[in-house]
CSV table of N, CA, C and O in Angstrom, one decimal:
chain,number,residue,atom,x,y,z
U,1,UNK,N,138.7,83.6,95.4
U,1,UNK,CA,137.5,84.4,95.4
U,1,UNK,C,136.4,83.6,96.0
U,1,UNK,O,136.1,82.4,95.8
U,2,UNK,N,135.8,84.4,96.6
U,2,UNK,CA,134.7,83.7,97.2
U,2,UNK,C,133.1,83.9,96.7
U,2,UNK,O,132.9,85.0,96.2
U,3,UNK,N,132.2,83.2,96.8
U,3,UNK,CA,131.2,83.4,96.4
U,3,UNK,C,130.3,84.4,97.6
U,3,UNK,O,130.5,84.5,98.8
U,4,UNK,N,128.9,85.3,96.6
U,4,UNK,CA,128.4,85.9,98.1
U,4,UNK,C,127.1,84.7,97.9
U,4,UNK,O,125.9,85.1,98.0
U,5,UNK,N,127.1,83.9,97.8
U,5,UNK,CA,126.0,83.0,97.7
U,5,UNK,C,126.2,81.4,98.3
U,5,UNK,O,127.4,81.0,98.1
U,6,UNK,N,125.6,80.7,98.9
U,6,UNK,CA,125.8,79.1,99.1
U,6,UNK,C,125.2,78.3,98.2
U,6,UNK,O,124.0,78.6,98.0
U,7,UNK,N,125.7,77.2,97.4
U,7,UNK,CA,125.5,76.1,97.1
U,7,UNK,C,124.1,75.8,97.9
U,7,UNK,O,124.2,76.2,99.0
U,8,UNK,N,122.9,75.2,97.6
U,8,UNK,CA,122.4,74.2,98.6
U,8,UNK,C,122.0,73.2,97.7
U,8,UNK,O,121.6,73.5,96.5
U,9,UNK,N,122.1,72.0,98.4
U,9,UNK,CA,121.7,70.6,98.0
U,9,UNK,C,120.3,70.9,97.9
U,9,UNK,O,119.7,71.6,98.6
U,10,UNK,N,119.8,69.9,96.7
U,10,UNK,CA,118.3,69.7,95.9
U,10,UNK,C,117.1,69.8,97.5
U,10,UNK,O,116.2,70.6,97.7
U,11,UNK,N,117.6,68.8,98.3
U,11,UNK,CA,117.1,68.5,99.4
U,11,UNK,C,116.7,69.8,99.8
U,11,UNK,O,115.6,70.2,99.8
U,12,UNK,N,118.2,70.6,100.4
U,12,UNK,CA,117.8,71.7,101.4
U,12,UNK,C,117.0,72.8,100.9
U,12,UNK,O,116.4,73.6,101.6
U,13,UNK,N,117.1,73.1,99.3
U,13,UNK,CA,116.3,74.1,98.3
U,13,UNK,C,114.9,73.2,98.5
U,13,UNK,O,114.2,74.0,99.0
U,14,UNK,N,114.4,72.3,98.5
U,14,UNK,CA,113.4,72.1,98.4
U,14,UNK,C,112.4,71.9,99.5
U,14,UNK,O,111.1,71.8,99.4
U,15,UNK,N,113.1,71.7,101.0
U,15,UNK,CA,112.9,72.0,102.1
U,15,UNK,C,112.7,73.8,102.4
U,15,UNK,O,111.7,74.2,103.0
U,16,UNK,N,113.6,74.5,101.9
U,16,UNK,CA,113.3,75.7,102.1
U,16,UNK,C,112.0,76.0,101.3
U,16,UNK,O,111.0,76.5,101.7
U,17,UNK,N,112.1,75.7,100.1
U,17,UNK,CA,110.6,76.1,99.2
U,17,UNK,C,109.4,75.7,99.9
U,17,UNK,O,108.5,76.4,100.2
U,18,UNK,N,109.4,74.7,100.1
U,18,UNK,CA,108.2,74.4,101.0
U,18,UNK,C,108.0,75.0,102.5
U,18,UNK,O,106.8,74.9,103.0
U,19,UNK,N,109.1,75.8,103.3
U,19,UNK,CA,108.6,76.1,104.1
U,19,UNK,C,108.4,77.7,103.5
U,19,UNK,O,107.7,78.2,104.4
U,20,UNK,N,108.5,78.1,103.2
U,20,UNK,CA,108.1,79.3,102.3
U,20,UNK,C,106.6,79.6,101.7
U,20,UNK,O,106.0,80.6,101.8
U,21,UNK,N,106.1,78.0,100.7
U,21,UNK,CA,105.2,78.3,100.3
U,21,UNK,C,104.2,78.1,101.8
U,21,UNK,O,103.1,78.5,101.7
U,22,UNK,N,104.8,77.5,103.0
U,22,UNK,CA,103.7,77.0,103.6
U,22,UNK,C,103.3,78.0,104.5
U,22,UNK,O,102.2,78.1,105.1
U,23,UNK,N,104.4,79.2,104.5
U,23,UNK,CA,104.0,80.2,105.5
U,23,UNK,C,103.2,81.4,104.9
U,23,UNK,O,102.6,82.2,105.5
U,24,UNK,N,103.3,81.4,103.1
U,24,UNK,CA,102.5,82.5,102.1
U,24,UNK,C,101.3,82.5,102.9
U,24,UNK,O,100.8,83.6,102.9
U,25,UNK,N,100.6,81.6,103.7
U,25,UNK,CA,99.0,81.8,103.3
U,25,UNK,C,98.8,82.6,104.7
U,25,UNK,O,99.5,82.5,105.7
U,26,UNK,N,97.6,83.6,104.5
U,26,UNK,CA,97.4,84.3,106.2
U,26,UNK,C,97.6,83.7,107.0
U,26,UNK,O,98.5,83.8,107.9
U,27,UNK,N,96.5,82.7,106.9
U,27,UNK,CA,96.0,81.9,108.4
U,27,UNK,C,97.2,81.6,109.1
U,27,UNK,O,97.4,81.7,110.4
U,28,UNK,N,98.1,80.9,107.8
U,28,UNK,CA,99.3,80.0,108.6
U,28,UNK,C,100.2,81.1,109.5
U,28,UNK,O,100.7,81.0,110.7
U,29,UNK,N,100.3,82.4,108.4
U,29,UNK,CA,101.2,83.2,109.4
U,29,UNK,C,100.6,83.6,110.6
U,29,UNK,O,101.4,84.1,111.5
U,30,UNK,N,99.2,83.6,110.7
U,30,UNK,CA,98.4,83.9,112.7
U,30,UNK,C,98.8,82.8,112.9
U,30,UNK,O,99.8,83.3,113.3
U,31,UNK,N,99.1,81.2,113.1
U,31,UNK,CA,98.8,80.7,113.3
U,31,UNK,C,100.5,80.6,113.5
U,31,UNK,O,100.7,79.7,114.4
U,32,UNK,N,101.5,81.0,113.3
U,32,UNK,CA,103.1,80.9,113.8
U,32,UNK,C,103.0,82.3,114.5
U,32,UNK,O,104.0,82.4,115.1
U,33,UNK,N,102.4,83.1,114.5
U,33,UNK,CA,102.1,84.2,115.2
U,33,UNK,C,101.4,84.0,116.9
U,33,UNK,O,101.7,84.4,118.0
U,34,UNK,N,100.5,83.3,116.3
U,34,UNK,CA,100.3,82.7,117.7
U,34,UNK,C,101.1,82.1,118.5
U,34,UNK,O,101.6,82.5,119.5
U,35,UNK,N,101.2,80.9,117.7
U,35,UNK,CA,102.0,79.9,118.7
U,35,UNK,C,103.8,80.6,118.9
U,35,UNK,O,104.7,79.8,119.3
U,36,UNK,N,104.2,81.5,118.7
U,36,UNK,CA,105.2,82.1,118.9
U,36,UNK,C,104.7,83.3,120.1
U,36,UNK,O,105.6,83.8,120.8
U,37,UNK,N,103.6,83.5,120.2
U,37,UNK,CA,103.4,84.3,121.4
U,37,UNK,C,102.7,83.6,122.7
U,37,UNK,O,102.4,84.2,123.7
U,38,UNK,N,102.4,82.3,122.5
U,38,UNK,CA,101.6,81.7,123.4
U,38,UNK,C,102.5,80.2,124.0
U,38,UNK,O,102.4,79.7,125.2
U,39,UNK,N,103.0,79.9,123.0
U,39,UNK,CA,104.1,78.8,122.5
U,39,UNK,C,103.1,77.5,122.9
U,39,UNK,O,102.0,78.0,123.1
U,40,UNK,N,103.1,75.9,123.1
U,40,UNK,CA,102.4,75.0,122.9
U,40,UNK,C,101.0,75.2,123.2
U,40,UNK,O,100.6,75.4,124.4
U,41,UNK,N,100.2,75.2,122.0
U,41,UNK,CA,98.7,75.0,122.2
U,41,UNK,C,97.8,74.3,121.6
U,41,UNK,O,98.0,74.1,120.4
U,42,UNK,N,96.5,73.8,122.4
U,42,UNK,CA,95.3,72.9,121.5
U,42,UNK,C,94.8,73.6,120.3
U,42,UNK,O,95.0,74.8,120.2
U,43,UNK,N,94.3,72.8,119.5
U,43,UNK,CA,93.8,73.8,118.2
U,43,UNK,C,92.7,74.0,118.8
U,43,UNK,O,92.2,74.7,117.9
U,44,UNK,N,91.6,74.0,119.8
U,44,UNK,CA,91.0,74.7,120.8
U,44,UNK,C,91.3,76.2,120.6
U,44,UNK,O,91.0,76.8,119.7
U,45,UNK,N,92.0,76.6,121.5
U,45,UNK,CA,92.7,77.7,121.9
U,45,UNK,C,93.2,78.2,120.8
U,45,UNK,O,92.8,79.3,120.5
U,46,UNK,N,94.2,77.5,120.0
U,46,UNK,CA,94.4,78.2,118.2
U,46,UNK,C,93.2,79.3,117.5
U,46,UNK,O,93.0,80.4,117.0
U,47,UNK,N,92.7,78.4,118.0
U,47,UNK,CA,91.0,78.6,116.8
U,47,UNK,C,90.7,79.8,117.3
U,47,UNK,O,90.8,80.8,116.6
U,48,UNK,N,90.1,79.6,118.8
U,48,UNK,CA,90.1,80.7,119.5
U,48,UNK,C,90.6,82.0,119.2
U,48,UNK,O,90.1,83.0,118.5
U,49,UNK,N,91.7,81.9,119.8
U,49,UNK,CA,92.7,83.2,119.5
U,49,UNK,C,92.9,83.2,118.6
U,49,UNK,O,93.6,84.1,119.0
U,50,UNK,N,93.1,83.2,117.2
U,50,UNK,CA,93.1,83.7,115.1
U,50,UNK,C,91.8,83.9,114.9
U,50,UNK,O,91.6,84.5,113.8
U,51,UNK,N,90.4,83.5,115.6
U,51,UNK,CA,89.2,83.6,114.8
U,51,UNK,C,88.8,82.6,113.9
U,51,UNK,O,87.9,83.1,113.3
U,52,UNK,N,89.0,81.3,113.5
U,52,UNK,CA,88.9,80.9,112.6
U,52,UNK,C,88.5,79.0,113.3
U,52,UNK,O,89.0,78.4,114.2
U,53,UNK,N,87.6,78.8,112.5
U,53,UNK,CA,87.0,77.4,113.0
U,53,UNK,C,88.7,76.2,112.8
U,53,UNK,O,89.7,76.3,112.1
U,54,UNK,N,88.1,75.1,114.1
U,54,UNK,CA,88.8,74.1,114.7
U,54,UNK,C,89.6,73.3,113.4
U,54,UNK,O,90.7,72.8,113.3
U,55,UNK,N,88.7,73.4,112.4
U,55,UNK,CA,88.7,72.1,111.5
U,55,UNK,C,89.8,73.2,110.4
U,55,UNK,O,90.9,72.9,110.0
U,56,UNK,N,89.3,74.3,110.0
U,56,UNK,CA,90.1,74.9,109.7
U,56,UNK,C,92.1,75.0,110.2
U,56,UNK,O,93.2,74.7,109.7
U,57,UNK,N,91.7,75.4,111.0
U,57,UNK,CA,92.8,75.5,112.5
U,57,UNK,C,93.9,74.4,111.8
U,57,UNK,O,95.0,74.6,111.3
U,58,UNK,N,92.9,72.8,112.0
U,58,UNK,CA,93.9,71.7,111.9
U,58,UNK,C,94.0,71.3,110.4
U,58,UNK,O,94.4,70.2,110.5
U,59,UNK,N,93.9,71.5,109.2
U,59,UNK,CA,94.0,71.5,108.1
U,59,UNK,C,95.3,72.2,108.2
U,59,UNK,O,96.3,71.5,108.2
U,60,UNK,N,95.4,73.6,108.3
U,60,UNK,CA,96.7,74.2,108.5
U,60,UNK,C,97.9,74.4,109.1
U,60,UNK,O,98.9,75.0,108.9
U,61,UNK,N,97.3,73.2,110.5
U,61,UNK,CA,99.0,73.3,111.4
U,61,UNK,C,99.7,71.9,110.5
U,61,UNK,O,100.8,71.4,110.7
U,62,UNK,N,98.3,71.3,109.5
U,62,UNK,CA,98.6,69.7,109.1
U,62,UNK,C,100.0,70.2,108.4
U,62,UNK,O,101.2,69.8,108.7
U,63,UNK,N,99.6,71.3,107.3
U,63,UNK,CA,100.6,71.8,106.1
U,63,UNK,C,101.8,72.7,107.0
U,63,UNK,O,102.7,73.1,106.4
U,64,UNK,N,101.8,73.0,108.1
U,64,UNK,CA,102.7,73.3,108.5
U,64,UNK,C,103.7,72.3,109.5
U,64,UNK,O,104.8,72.5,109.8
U,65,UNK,N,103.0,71.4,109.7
U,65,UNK,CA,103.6,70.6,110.3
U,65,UNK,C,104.4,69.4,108.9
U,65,UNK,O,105.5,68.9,109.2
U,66,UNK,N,103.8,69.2,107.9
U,66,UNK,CA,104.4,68.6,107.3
U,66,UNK,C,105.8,69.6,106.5
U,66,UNK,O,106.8,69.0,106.0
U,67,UNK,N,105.7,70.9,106.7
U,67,UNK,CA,106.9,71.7,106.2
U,67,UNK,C,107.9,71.6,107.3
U,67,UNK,O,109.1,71.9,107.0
U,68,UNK,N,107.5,71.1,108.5
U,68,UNK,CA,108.3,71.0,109.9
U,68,UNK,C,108.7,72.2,110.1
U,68,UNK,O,109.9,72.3,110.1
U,69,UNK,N,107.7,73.4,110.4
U,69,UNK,CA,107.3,74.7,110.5
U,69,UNK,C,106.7,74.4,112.2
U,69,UNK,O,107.0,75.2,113.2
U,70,UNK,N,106.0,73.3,112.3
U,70,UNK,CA,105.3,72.9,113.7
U,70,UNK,C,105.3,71.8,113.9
U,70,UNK,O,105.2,70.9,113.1
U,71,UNK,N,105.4,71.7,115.3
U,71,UNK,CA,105.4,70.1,115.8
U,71,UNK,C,104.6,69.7,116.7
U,71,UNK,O,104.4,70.5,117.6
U,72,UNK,N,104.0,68.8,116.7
U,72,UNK,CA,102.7,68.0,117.7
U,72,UNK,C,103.7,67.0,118.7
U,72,UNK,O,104.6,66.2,118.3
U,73,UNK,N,103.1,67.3,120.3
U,73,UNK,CA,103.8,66.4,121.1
U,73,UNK,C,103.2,64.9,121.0
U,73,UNK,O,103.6,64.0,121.7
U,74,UNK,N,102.1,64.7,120.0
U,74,UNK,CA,101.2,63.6,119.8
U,74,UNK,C,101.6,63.2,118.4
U,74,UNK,O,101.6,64.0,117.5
U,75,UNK,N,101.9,61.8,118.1
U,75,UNK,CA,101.7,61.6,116.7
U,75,UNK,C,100.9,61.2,116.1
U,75,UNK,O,100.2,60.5,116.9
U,76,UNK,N,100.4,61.3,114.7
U,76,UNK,CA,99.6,61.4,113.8
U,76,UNK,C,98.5,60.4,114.4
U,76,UNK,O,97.3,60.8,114.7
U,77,UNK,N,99.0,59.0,114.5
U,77,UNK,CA,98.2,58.0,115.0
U,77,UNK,C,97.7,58.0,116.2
U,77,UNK,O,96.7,57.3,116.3
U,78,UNK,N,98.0,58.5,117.2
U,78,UNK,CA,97.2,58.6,118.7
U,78,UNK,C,96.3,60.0,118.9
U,78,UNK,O,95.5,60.6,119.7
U,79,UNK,N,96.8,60.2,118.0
U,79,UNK,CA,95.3,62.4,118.2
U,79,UNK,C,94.0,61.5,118.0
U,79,UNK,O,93.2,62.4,118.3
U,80,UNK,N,93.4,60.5,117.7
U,80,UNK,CA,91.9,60.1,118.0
U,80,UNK,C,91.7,59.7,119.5
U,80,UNK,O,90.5,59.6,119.8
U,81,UNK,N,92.7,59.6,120.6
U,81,UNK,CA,92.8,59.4,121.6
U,81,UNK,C,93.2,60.4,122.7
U,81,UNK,O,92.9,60.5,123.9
U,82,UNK,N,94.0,61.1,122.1
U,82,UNK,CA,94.7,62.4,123.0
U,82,UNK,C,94.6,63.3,122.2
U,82,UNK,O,94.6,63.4,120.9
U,83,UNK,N,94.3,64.7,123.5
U,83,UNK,CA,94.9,66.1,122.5
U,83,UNK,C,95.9,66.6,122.5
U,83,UNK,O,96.5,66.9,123.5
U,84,UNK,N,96.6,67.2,121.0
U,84,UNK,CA,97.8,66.9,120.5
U,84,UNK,C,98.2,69.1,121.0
U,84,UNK,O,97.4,70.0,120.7
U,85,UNK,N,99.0,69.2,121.5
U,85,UNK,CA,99.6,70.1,121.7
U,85,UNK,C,100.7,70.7,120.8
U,85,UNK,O,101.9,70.3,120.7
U,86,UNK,N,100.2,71.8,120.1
U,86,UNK,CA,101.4,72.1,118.6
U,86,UNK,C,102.1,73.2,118.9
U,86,UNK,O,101.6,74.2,119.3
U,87,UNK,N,103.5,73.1,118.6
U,87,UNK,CA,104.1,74.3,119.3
U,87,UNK,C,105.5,74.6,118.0
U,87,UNK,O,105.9,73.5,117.4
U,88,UNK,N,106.1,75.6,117.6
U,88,UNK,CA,106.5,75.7,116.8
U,88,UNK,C,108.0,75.0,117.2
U,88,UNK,O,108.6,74.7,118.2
U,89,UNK,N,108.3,75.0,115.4
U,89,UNK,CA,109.7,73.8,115.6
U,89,UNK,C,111.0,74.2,116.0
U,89,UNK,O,111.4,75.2,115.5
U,90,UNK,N,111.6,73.7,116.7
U,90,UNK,CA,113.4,74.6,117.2
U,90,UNK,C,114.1,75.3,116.1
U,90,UNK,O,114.5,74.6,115.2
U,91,UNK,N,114.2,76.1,116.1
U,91,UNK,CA,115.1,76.9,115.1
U,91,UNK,C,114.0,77.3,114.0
U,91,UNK,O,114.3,76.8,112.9
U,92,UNK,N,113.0,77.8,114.0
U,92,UNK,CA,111.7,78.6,113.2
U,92,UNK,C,112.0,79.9,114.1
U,92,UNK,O,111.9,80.0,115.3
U,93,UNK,N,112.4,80.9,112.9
U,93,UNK,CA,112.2,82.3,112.8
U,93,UNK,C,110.9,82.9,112.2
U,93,UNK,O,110.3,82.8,111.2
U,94,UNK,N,110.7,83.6,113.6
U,94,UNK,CA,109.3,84.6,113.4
U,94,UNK,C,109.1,86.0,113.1
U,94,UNK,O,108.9,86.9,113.9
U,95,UNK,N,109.2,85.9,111.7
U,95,UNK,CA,108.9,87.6,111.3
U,95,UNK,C,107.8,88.7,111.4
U,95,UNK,O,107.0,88.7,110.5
U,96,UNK,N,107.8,89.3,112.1
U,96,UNK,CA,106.8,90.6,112.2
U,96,UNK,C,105.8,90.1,113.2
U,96,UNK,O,104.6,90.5,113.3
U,97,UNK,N,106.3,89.0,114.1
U,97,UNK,CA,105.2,88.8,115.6
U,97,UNK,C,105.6,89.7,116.2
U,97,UNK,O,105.1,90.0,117.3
């Protein structure tokens, strides 16, 4: 007999929870809405296109990037020198873009 459900390890349940809670909030979902229709962009352009101030912008690709929801071609330590290009992560499914 088989199960209609999978087992998942602590890890992969708590990886999925987090990318879950990180996509609840509006902004975040314009913000994989976007970059799913524009694909790598400055939080310039982010900002732009959702309406919503720069600093705002990057507070939230921060929480989506830490769910690995989004990825920056720049890491953490060189964005005071370059601008970081955020583009969503391989295998992120986009609902209702």
């Amino acid at each position: 007999m088989t199960a209609d459900f999978e087992l998942q390890s602590p890890p992969d349940a708590h990886r999925i929870e987090r990318r879950k809670r990180a996509r609840s909030t509006p902004i975040r979902a314009q913000i994989i809405k976007y970059l799913a229709s524009n694909g790598a962009s400055k939080v310039a352009d982010i900002s732009s296109g959702i309406a919503f101030s720069r600093d705002c912008v990057r507070y939230h690709l921060a929480a989506l990037e830490s769910a690995s929801i989004v990825r920056s071609d720049i890491s953490p330590e060189a964005r005071g020198r370059c601008t970081p290009f955020y583009a969503l992560a391989p295998g992120i499914a986009v609902t209702g873009a």
